[in-house]
Amino acid sequence: MASPVGDIGLIGLAVMGQNLILNMNDKGFTVVCYNRTVAKVDNFLANEAKGTKIQGAHSIEELVSKLKRPRKIILLVQAGPAVDSFISQLEPHLEKGDIIIDGGNSHYPDSIRRTKELESKGLLFVGSGVSGGEEGARHGPSLMPGGSPAAWPAIKEIFQATAAQVNGEPCCDWVGETGAGHYVKMVHNGIEYGDMQLIAEAYDILKRGLGLHEDEIATIFERWNKGVLDSFLIELTANVLKFKDDDGEPLVTKILDQAGQKGTGKWTAINALDAGMPVTLIGEAVFARCLSALKEERIRASKVIAGPQKEAFRGDKKQFIDDLEQALYASKIISYTQGFMLMRQTAKDLGWNLNYAGIARMWRGGCIIKSVFLGDITAAYTKTPALESLLFDDFFNKAVHKAQPGWRRIIAQAVLWGIPTPAFSTALAFFDGYRAEVVPANLLQAQRDYFGAHTFRVMPGKENERLVAGKDIHINWTGRGGNVSASTYVA
Ligand code: 2AM
C-alpha cells in the first residue's frame, strides 16, 4: 500500500469545514475529508474542491489510513453528541500520539473531559476555538487551540499557516491546557457581546439624544474607525448604518429591536458568577438582550411610564461626540480588563497556564472583535506577562485617565435624557469601585452579622479589646437574642 499523503484529516463538510479545508489546501497542506453523509464527500470533491490536492474518504478507516503519523484529525461537526460519536469511531483506528482536534463550538467543560479521556488512552486531544465565521475559515480565522500540550508542536505549523496574519504574525498560538482553547473562545464571544452593546448604546445616544440621522452617525463611526476605536465592529456598524432599503430609508431602522442570542455570552456571565469575578459589562450586555426580547411588555410600559421631558441638546455637539468616543473607549478598556480578570481567575481555579499576550494576539485578526486595541493589549501582556489588571498598565492607565471626564459627562447626560446606557454605566461603576480603597461592604458585613450572626473582621488600624485582628467577630447588636454563631469569636 502506498504511504499516506494526508497532512491532516477533517470531518464535517458543512460550510465551516469546507472553507477551512480549502484554506489549508491553499497553504500547501494535503487535507483528507470525511462526512457522516458520505455523498457530501464526493459532492465536495466534484465541485468546490475540484482541481485541488484535497482527498476524500468514504469511511473512518479510509480517512485514518490516508494520514501521515502522528495523525491529526479535525472535527467540525455539531457540538455535543456528534463530537463524542466521532471520537469513539476514531479511537479504535488510532495509535499512541495521534491527535483529535475539535474545532466546533463545544462548551469548555466537554473539552476538559475529552482531553482527560483521550490522554488516558494514550491519544492527544485539542479543543480549538475557531472564530471569524465562514469568511474567516476560508481566508484566515482566529484559531485558539488548547488541550494536550504535547499536540502543539505537531499541529503548530498547519494552524499558524491557516490562521489570519497581522503584521506577519499569526492569529494563533497555544492557549493552554485541557479546555483552555474553547474557554478562551467563549470569553471572546462574551467580549463580543460587550463591544456590540457599547456600540448600540453610542448609536442610541447619537440618534435619540443628539437627534442625528443614520448617515450622520455612520460618518462619525467612520471617523472613529481611524482612531483608538479602529476595529471590525466599528467599521461594520458604519456600513450597516449607511445601508438603505429600496425606499431610501436606512434598513437598520426597519429591523425589529429584539436581539437573539446563542448562549456563549450567557455562558461567560455564568462563569463569571461561578468564579466570583465582577465581569459586569458582559453581564449587562446579556441582560440588555434579554430586556430587548420583552418587546410586547416594553410597548405596554412605554404607554404608562413616562421618562424625563425631552430637551434639545444645547451644548457643544463636537465636544459631546468626542466625549462619546472616549466613553466608548474607556468602557471597552473596562470590559477587556474584566475579561482578562475572569480568564486569570479561571486559570487559577483550573490550574491552567494561560498565555495572555498570545490570547490578545490571537484576537487581533480573523475574528469579530479584531481591532488595533488588541495590539495594545498584546503589548501590555508582552511587557508584563503576569499583569494583574490592564488598568495597571501604563498605556491603559493613561488612556482611562484621559477618557474619564468625557465618559462621566456622557453618562450624566444620558441619565438626564432617560436613555439607558447599561454597559457604559456599569463600566464606570466598576471603575469607581475598583479604584476605591474603601467600599461600603463594611455596612453589608454589619447587616449580615446583625440579622444572621454571620460575623465580620475588624478594619486594620481599628483594632481594640473586643475588635481583635484576624478573628471572626460577632456583636450582639440589639442586646437581645443569643451570642452564638458558628465557629465564632464573640466580642
Ligand atoms: P451531515 O452532513 O451528515 O449532516 C454540521 O451540521 C456538520 O455536523 C455536518 O457535517 C453534519 O453531518 C455533522 N453532524 C451533525 N450532527 C451529527 C451527528 N449526530 N453525527 C455525525 N455528524 C453530525
Coordinates of C-alpha atoms and ligand atoms in Angstrom, one line a residue:
M1 CA 0.0 0.0 0.0
A2 CA 1.3 3.5 -0.9
S3 CA 2.4 5.6 2.1
P4 CA -0.1 8.0 3.4
V5 CA -0.1 11.5 1.9
G6 CA -2.5 13.4 4.1
D7 CA -1.1 16.1 6.4
I8 CA -4.4 16.5 8.2
G9 CA -7.9 15.0 8.2
L10 CA -11.1 16.9 8.6
I11 CA -14.6 15.5 9.4
G12 CA -17.6 17.6 8.8
L13 CA -18.4 19.1 5.4
A14 CA -20.7 21.9 6.4
V15 CA -19.7 25.4 5.3
M16 CA -17.1 26.0 8.1
G17 CA -15.5 22.6 7.4
Q18 CA -15.3 23.1 3.6
N19 CA -13.9 26.6 3.9
L20 CA -11.2 25.5 6.4
I21 CA -10.2 22.6 4.1
L22 CA -9.9 25.0 1.1
N23 CA -7.9 27.4 3.3
M24 CA -5.5 24.7 4.5
N25 CA -5.2 23.5 0.9
D26 CA -4.2 27.0 -0.3
K27 CA -1.5 27.0 2.3
G28 CA 0.0 23.9 0.8
F29 CA -1.3 21.1 3.1
T30 CA -2.9 17.9 1.8
V31 CA -6.3 17.6 3.6
V32 CA -8.3 14.4 3.6
C33 CA -12.0 14.9 4.3
Y34 CA -14.9 12.8 5.5
N35 CA -18.5 13.4 6.4
R36 CA -21.3 11.4 8.1
T37 CA -23.5 11.8 5.0
V38 CA -20.8 10.3 2.7
A39 CA -22.4 11.7 -0.5
K40 CA -21.2 15.1 0.6
V41 CA -17.6 14.0 0.2
D42 CA -18.0 13.2 -3.5
N43 CA -20.1 16.3 -4.0
F44 CA -17.4 18.5 -2.4
L45 CA -14.6 16.8 -4.4
A46 CA -16.5 17.3 -7.7
N47 CA -17.3 20.9 -7.0
E48 CA -15.6 23.3 -4.5
A49 CA -12.5 21.0 -4.2
K50 CA -12.1 20.3 -7.9
G51 CA -8.6 20.8 -9.2
T52 CA -7.1 20.9 -5.6
K53 CA -4.9 18.4 -3.7
I54 CA -7.9 17.7 -1.4
Q55 CA -8.6 13.9 -0.9
G56 CA -11.8 12.2 0.1
A57 CA -12.5 9.3 2.3
H58 CA -15.6 7.1 2.4
S59 CA -15.1 5.6 5.8
I60 CA -13.4 6.5 9.1
E61 CA -10.9 3.7 8.4
E62 CA -10.0 5.0 4.9
L63 CA -9.6 8.5 6.4
V64 CA -7.2 7.3 9.1
S65 CA -5.3 5.1 6.6
K66 CA -4.6 8.2 4.4
L67 CA -3.0 10.3 7.1
K68 CA 0.7 10.7 8.0
R69 CA 1.7 10.0 11.6
P70 CA 1.1 11.3 14.1
R71 CA -2.4 11.6 12.6
K72 CA -4.2 14.8 13.1
I73 CA -8.0 14.9 12.6
I74 CA -10.1 18.0 13.0
L75 CA -13.8 17.6 13.8
L76 CA -16.0 20.4 12.6
V77 CA -19.4 18.9 13.4
Q78 CA -22.3 20.0 15.6
A79 CA -21.2 20.5 19.2
G80 CA -22.4 17.8 21.6
P81 CA -23.0 14.1 21.0
A82 CA -21.7 14.2 17.4
V83 CA -18.2 15.1 18.7
D84 CA -18.3 12.2 21.2
S85 CA -19.6 9.9 18.5
F86 CA -16.8 10.6 16.1
I87 CA -14.2 10.4 18.9
S88 CA -15.4 6.8 19.7
Q89 CA -15.5 5.9 16.0
L90 CA -11.9 7.2 15.5
E91 CA -10.4 5.7 18.7
P92 CA -10.0 2.0 17.5
H93 CA -8.2 3.1 14.4
L94 CA -5.7 5.5 16.1
E95 CA -2.3 4.9 17.7
K96 CA -0.4 6.4 20.6
G97 CA 0.4 10.1 19.9
D98 CA -2.4 10.6 17.3
I99 CA -4.3 13.8 17.7
I100 CA -8.1 14.5 17.6
I101 CA -8.9 18.2 17.3
D102 CA -12.4 19.6 18.0
G103 CA -12.8 22.9 16.1
G104 CA -16.5 23.1 16.8
N105 CA -18.4 25.3 19.2
S106 CA -18.0 23.0 22.2
H107 CA -18.5 24.2 25.7
Y108 CA -15.2 24.0 27.5
P109 CA -16.1 21.5 30.3
D110 CA -16.7 19.0 27.4
S111 CA -13.2 19.7 26.2
I112 CA -11.7 19.3 29.6
R113 CA -13.4 15.9 29.9
R114 CA -12.4 14.8 26.3
T115 CA -8.7 15.8 26.9
K116 CA -8.6 13.6 30.1
E117 CA -10.4 10.7 28.4
L118 CA -8.2 10.6 25.3
E119 CA -5.0 11.2 27.3
S120 CA -5.8 8.2 29.5
K121 CA -5.8 6.1 26.3
G122 CA -2.5 7.5 25.0
L123 CA -4.1 9.8 22.5
L124 CA -3.9 13.6 22.4
F125 CA -6.8 16.0 22.2
V126 CA -7.1 19.6 21.2
G127 CA -10.2 21.8 21.6
S128 CA -9.8 24.8 19.4
G129 CA -11.8 27.9 19.2
V130 CA -12.3 28.9 15.6
S131 CA -13.6 32.4 15.1
G132 CA -14.3 34.6 12.1
G133 CA -17.3 32.7 10.6
E134 CA -17.3 31.4 7.1
E135 CA -15.2 34.2 5.7
G136 CA -12.6 33.7 8.4
A137 CA -12.5 29.9 7.9
R138 CA -11.8 30.5 4.2
H139 CA -9.2 33.2 4.3
G140 CA -7.8 33.2 7.8
P141 CA -9.6 32.7 11.1
S142 CA -8.5 33.4 14.6
L143 CA -7.5 29.9 16.0
M144 CA -7.4 29.3 19.7
P145 CA -6.1 25.8 20.4
G146 CA -5.8 24.3 23.8
G147 CA -5.7 20.7 25.2
S148 CA -2.9 18.2 25.4
P149 CA 0.3 20.4 25.3
A150 CA 2.2 17.5 23.5
A151 CA -0.1 18.0 20.5
W152 CA 1.0 21.6 19.9
P153 CA 4.4 21.0 18.2
A154 CA 2.7 18.6 15.7
I155 CA -0.1 21.0 14.7
K156 CA 1.6 24.3 15.1
E157 CA 2.8 24.8 11.5
I158 CA -0.6 23.9 10.0
F159 CA -2.6 26.0 12.5
Q160 CA -0.4 29.1 12.3
A161 CA -0.2 29.0 8.5
T162 CA -4.0 28.6 8.3
A163 CA -4.8 31.4 10.7
A164 CA -5.2 35.1 9.9
Q165 CA -2.0 37.1 9.9
V166 CA -1.5 40.6 11.3
N167 CA 1.8 42.3 10.6
G168 CA 3.3 39.0 9.7
E169 CA 2.2 37.3 13.0
P170 CA -0.3 34.5 13.0
C171 CA -3.6 35.0 15.0
C172 CA -3.0 31.6 16.5
D173 CA -0.9 30.4 19.4
W174 CA -1.1 27.7 22.1
V175 CA -3.7 28.8 24.6
G176 CA -3.3 26.4 27.5
E177 CA -4.2 23.0 28.9
T178 CA -7.4 20.9 28.6
G179 CA -10.4 23.1 27.8
A180 CA -8.5 26.4 27.6
G181 CA -8.9 26.8 23.9
H182 CA -12.7 26.5 23.9
Y183 CA -12.8 28.5 27.2
V184 CA -11.0 31.4 25.6
K185 CA -13.2 31.3 22.6
M186 CA -16.2 31.6 25.0
V187 CA -14.7 34.6 26.7
H188 CA -14.0 36.1 23.2
N189 CA -17.7 35.7 22.4
G190 CA -18.7 37.3 25.7
I191 CA -16.4 40.3 25.0
E192 CA -18.0 40.5 21.6
Y193 CA -21.5 40.9 23.3
G194 CA -20.0 43.7 25.3
D195 CA -18.4 45.5 22.4
M196 CA -21.7 45.3 20.4
Q197 CA -23.8 46.6 23.3
L198 CA -21.4 49.6 23.8
I199 CA -21.7 50.5 20.1
A200 CA -25.5 50.1 20.3
E201 CA -25.6 52.5 23.2
A202 CA -23.5 55.0 21.4
Y203 CA -25.9 54.8 18.4
D204 CA -28.9 55.3 20.7
I205 CA -27.3 58.4 22.3
L206 CA -26.4 59.9 18.9
K207 CA -29.8 59.1 17.5
R208 CA -32.3 59.8 20.3
G209 CA -30.1 62.2 22.3
L210 CA -28.5 64.4 19.6
G211 CA -31.2 63.6 17.0
L212 CA -28.8 62.6 14.3
H213 CA -29.7 60.7 11.1
E214 CA -28.1 57.3 10.4
D215 CA -26.0 58.8 7.6
E216 CA -24.5 61.3 10.1
I217 CA -23.9 58.6 12.6
A218 CA -22.2 56.5 10.0
T219 CA -19.8 59.3 9.3
I220 CA -19.0 59.6 13.0
F221 CA -18.3 55.8 13.2
E222 CA -16.1 56.1 10.1
R223 CA -14.1 58.8 11.8
W224 CA -13.8 56.7 15.0
N225 CA -12.6 53.8 12.9
K226 CA -9.4 55.8 12.2
G227 CA -8.7 56.4 15.9
V228 CA -8.4 54.4 19.1
L229 CA -11.7 52.5 18.3
D230 CA -10.4 51.2 14.9
S231 CA -12.0 47.8 14.7
F232 CA -14.0 45.4 12.6
L233 CA -17.2 46.0 14.6
I234 CA -17.0 49.9 14.3
E235 CA -16.4 49.5 10.5
L236 CA -19.2 47.1 10.2
T237 CA -21.5 49.4 12.1
A238 CA -20.8 52.3 9.8
N239 CA -21.6 50.1 6.8
V240 CA -24.8 48.9 8.4
L241 CA -26.0 52.4 9.2
K242 CA -25.4 53.6 5.6
F243 CA -27.2 50.6 4.1
K244 CA -30.6 51.7 2.5
D245 CA -33.7 49.8 1.9
D246 CA -35.3 50.2 -1.6
D247 CA -37.2 53.2 -0.5
G248 CA -34.0 55.0 0.6
E249 CA -34.6 54.6 4.3
P250 CA -31.8 53.2 6.4
L251 CA -32.6 49.5 6.6
V252 CA -31.5 49.3 10.2
T253 CA -34.5 51.4 11.3
K254 CA -36.8 48.7 10.0
I255 CA -35.2 45.8 12.0
L256 CA -37.2 44.6 14.9
D257 CA -35.5 45.6 18.2
Q258 CA -35.4 42.2 19.7
A259 CA -31.9 40.7 20.0
G260 CA -31.3 36.9 19.7
Q261 CA -28.5 35.0 21.4
K262 CA -26.9 31.6 21.0
G263 CA -25.7 31.3 24.6
T264 CA -21.9 32.0 24.7
G265 CA -22.4 35.4 26.3
K266 CA -24.6 33.8 28.9
W267 CA -22.0 31.1 29.5
T268 CA -19.4 33.7 30.1
A269 CA -21.6 35.6 32.5
I270 CA -22.4 32.3 34.4
N271 CA -18.7 31.5 34.5
A272 CA -18.1 35.0 35.9
L273 CA -20.6 34.4 38.7
D274 CA -19.1 31.0 39.4
A275 CA -15.6 32.4 39.5
G276 CA -16.7 35.3 41.7
M277 CA -15.4 37.8 39.2
P278 CA -17.1 41.1 38.6
V279 CA -17.5 40.8 34.8
T280 CA -20.3 43.3 34.9
L281 CA -20.2 44.6 31.3
I282 CA -20.7 41.3 29.6
G283 CA -23.4 40.6 32.2
E284 CA -25.2 43.8 31.3
A285 CA -24.8 43.1 27.6
V286 CA -26.5 39.8 28.0
F287 CA -29.3 41.3 30.2
A288 CA -29.7 44.1 27.6
R289 CA -30.5 41.5 25.0
C290 CA -33.0 39.9 27.5
L291 CA -34.7 43.2 28.0
S292 CA -34.8 43.8 24.3
A293 CA -36.6 40.5 23.9
L294 CA -39.5 41.7 26.1
K295 CA -40.9 43.8 23.2
E296 CA -44.6 43.4 23.9
E297 CA -44.1 44.3 27.5
R298 CA -41.9 47.3 26.7
I299 CA -44.6 48.6 24.3
R300 CA -47.2 48.4 27.2
A301 CA -44.7 50.0 29.6
S302 CA -43.9 52.8 27.2
K303 CA -47.6 53.8 27.3
V304 CA -47.9 54.2 31.0
I305 CA -44.4 55.0 32.3
A306 CA -43.1 58.5 31.4
G307 CA -39.4 59.5 31.4
P308 CA -37.9 62.9 31.7
Q309 CA -39.1 65.8 29.5
K310 CA -37.2 65.6 26.2
E311 CA -34.9 68.6 25.9
A312 CA -32.9 69.6 22.9
F313 CA -29.2 69.4 23.3
R314 CA -27.8 72.9 23.9
G315 CA -24.1 72.1 24.5
D316 CA -21.2 71.7 22.1
K317 CA -22.0 68.9 19.8
K318 CA -18.5 68.3 18.6
Q319 CA -17.2 68.1 22.2
F320 CA -20.1 65.7 23.0
I321 CA -19.2 63.4 20.1
D322 CA -15.6 63.4 21.2
D323 CA -16.7 62.6 24.8
L324 CA -18.8 59.7 23.4
E325 CA -15.7 58.3 21.6
Q326 CA -13.8 58.5 24.9
A327 CA -16.7 56.9 26.8
L328 CA -16.8 54.0 24.4
Y329 CA -13.1 53.6 24.6
A330 CA -12.9 53.7 28.4
S331 CA -15.8 51.3 28.7
K332 CA -14.1 48.9 26.3
I333 CA -10.9 49.1 28.3
I334 CA -13.0 48.1 31.4
S335 CA -14.7 45.3 29.5
Y336 CA -11.4 43.7 28.4
T337 CA -9.9 44.3 31.9
Q338 CA -12.8 42.3 33.3
G339 CA -12.5 39.6 30.6
F340 CA -8.8 39.1 31.4
M341 CA -9.6 39.1 35.2
L342 CA -12.0 36.3 34.5
M343 CA -9.5 34.3 32.5
R344 CA -6.9 34.8 35.2
Q345 CA -9.2 33.5 37.9
T346 CA -10.4 30.5 35.9
A347 CA -6.8 29.7 35.0
K348 CA -6.0 29.7 38.7
D349 CA -9.1 27.6 39.6
L350 CA -8.4 25.0 36.9
G351 CA -4.6 25.0 37.0
W352 CA -4.1 26.3 33.5
N353 CA -1.1 28.4 32.4
L354 CA -2.8 30.8 30.1
N355 CA -0.8 32.8 27.6
Y356 CA -2.4 36.2 27.9
A357 CA -0.2 38.1 25.3
G358 CA -0.9 35.2 23.0
I359 CA -4.6 35.4 23.6
A360 CA -4.7 39.1 22.7
R361 CA -2.6 38.4 19.6
M362 CA -5.0 35.7 18.5
W363 CA -7.9 38.1 18.7
R364 CA -6.1 40.9 16.8
G365 CA -7.2 39.5 13.5
G366 CA -9.5 36.9 11.9
C367 CA -12.3 37.3 14.5
I368 CA -15.3 39.6 15.2
I369 CA -13.6 41.6 17.9
K370 CA -10.4 42.2 15.9
S371 CA -9.0 45.7 16.5
V372 CA -6.0 47.8 16.8
F373 CA -6.8 48.0 20.6
L374 CA -5.9 44.3 20.9
G375 CA -2.4 45.1 19.7
D376 CA -2.1 47.4 22.7
I377 CA -3.3 44.6 25.0
T378 CA -0.7 42.3 23.4
A379 CA 2.0 44.8 24.1
A380 CA 0.8 45.2 27.8
Y381 CA 0.9 41.4 28.4
T382 CA 4.2 41.0 26.5
K383 CA 5.8 43.6 28.7
T384 CA 4.3 42.2 31.9
P385 CA 3.1 38.6 31.4
A386 CA 1.7 38.4 35.0
L387 CA -0.1 41.8 34.8
E388 CA -2.7 41.8 37.5
S389 CA -5.1 44.2 35.6
L390 CA -5.0 46.1 32.4
L391 CA -5.6 49.2 34.4
F392 CA -2.2 48.8 36.0
D393 CA -0.5 49.0 32.6
D394 CA 0.9 52.5 31.8
F395 CA -0.7 52.8 28.4
F396 CA -4.2 51.8 29.6
N397 CA -3.9 53.7 32.9
K398 CA -3.1 56.9 30.9
A399 CA -5.9 56.2 28.4
V400 CA -8.5 55.7 31.0
H401 CA -7.5 58.8 32.9
K402 CA -7.7 60.9 29.7
A403 CA -11.1 59.4 28.9
Q404 CA -12.6 59.8 32.3
P405 CA -14.1 63.4 32.2
G406 CA -15.9 62.8 28.9
W407 CA -17.0 59.3 30.0
R408 CA -18.7 60.8 33.1
R409 CA -20.3 63.7 31.1
I410 CA -21.8 61.2 28.6
I411 CA -23.4 59.0 31.3
A412 CA -24.7 62.0 33.2
Q413 CA -26.3 63.4 30.1
A414 CA -27.8 60.0 29.1
V415 CA -29.3 59.7 32.6
L416 CA -30.9 63.2 32.3
W417 CA -32.3 62.2 28.8
G418 CA -33.6 58.9 30.1
I419 CA -31.6 57.0 27.5
P420 CA -30.4 53.7 29.0
T421 CA -26.6 53.0 29.0
P422 CA -26.3 49.8 30.9
A423 CA -22.8 48.9 29.5
F424 CA -21.3 52.4 29.7
S425 CA -22.7 52.9 33.2
T426 CA -21.7 49.5 34.6
A427 CA -18.2 50.1 33.3
L428 CA -17.9 53.4 35.2
A429 CA -19.4 51.9 38.3
F430 CA -16.8 49.1 38.2
F431 CA -14.1 51.7 37.6
D432 CA -15.2 53.7 40.6
G433 CA -15.5 50.6 42.7
Y434 CA -12.2 49.2 41.6
R435 CA -10.3 52.3 42.3
A436 CA -11.9 52.7 45.8
E437 CA -9.8 51.8 48.7
V438 CA -12.9 51.5 50.8
V439 CA -16.3 50.3 49.6
P440 CA -19.4 50.1 51.7
A441 CA -19.1 46.4 52.3
N442 CA -18.4 47.2 56.0
L443 CA -22.1 48.0 56.2
L444 CA -23.0 44.8 54.4
Q445 CA -21.0 42.9 56.9
A446 CA -22.7 44.7 59.8
Q447 CA -26.1 43.9 58.4
R448 CA -25.2 40.3 57.9
D449 CA -23.9 40.0 61.4
Y450 CA -27.0 41.8 62.8
F451 CA -29.6 39.5 61.2
G452 CA -27.7 36.3 60.8
A453 CA -24.7 36.4 63.1
H454 CA -22.5 35.9 60.0
T455 CA -19.6 37.7 61.8
F456 CA -17.1 40.2 60.4
R457 CA -13.4 41.1 60.6
V458 CA -12.0 44.4 62.0
M459 CA -10.6 47.0 59.7
P460 CA -6.8 47.2 60.0
G461 CA -5.9 50.1 62.4
K462 CA -9.2 50.0 64.2
E463 CA -8.5 47.0 66.5
N464 CA -9.3 47.2 70.2
E465 CA -10.0 44.8 73.0
R466 CA -13.2 43.5 71.6
L467 CA -12.3 44.0 67.9
V468 CA -9.4 41.6 67.6
A469 CA -7.4 41.3 64.4
G470 CA -7.8 38.1 62.4
K471 CA -10.9 36.9 64.4
D472 CA -14.4 36.3 63.1
I473 CA -16.3 38.7 65.4
H474 CA -19.9 38.7 66.3
I475 CA -21.6 41.6 68.1
N476 CA -24.9 41.4 70.0
W477 CA -26.3 44.5 68.1
T478 CA -29.7 44.6 69.8
G479 CA -28.8 43.4 73.3
R480 CA -31.4 40.6 72.7
G481 CA -31.1 37.1 71.4
G482 CA -28.2 34.8 71.6
N483 CA -24.5 35.5 71.2
V484 CA -24.0 32.3 69.3
S485 CA -22.7 32.0 65.8
A486 CA -20.9 29.1 64.2
S487 CA -17.2 28.9 64.9
T488 CA -17.1 32.5 66.0
Y489 CA -15.2 34.7 68.3
V490 CA -17.9 36.5 70.3
A491 CA -16.9 40.0 71.3
Ligands
2AM1 P1 -24.2 15.6 8.0 O1 -23.7 16.3 6.7 O2 -24.1 14.1 7.8 O3 -25.5 16.1 8.5 C1 -22.7 20.3 10.6 O4 -24.1 20.0 10.9 C2 -21.9 19.1 10.4 O5 -22.1 18.2 11.6 C3 -22.3 18.2 9.2 O6 -21.1 17.8 8.7 C4 -23.1 17.1 9.8 O7 -23.1 15.9 9.1 C5 -22.4 16.9 11.1 N1 -23.3 16.3 12.1 C6 -24.4 16.9 12.8 N2 -24.9 16.0 13.7 C7 -24.2 14.9 13.6 C8 -24.2 13.6 14.3 N3 -25.1 13.4 15.2 N4 -23.3 12.7 13.9 C9 -22.4 13.0 13.0 N5 -22.3 14.1 12.3 C10 -23.2 15.1 12.6

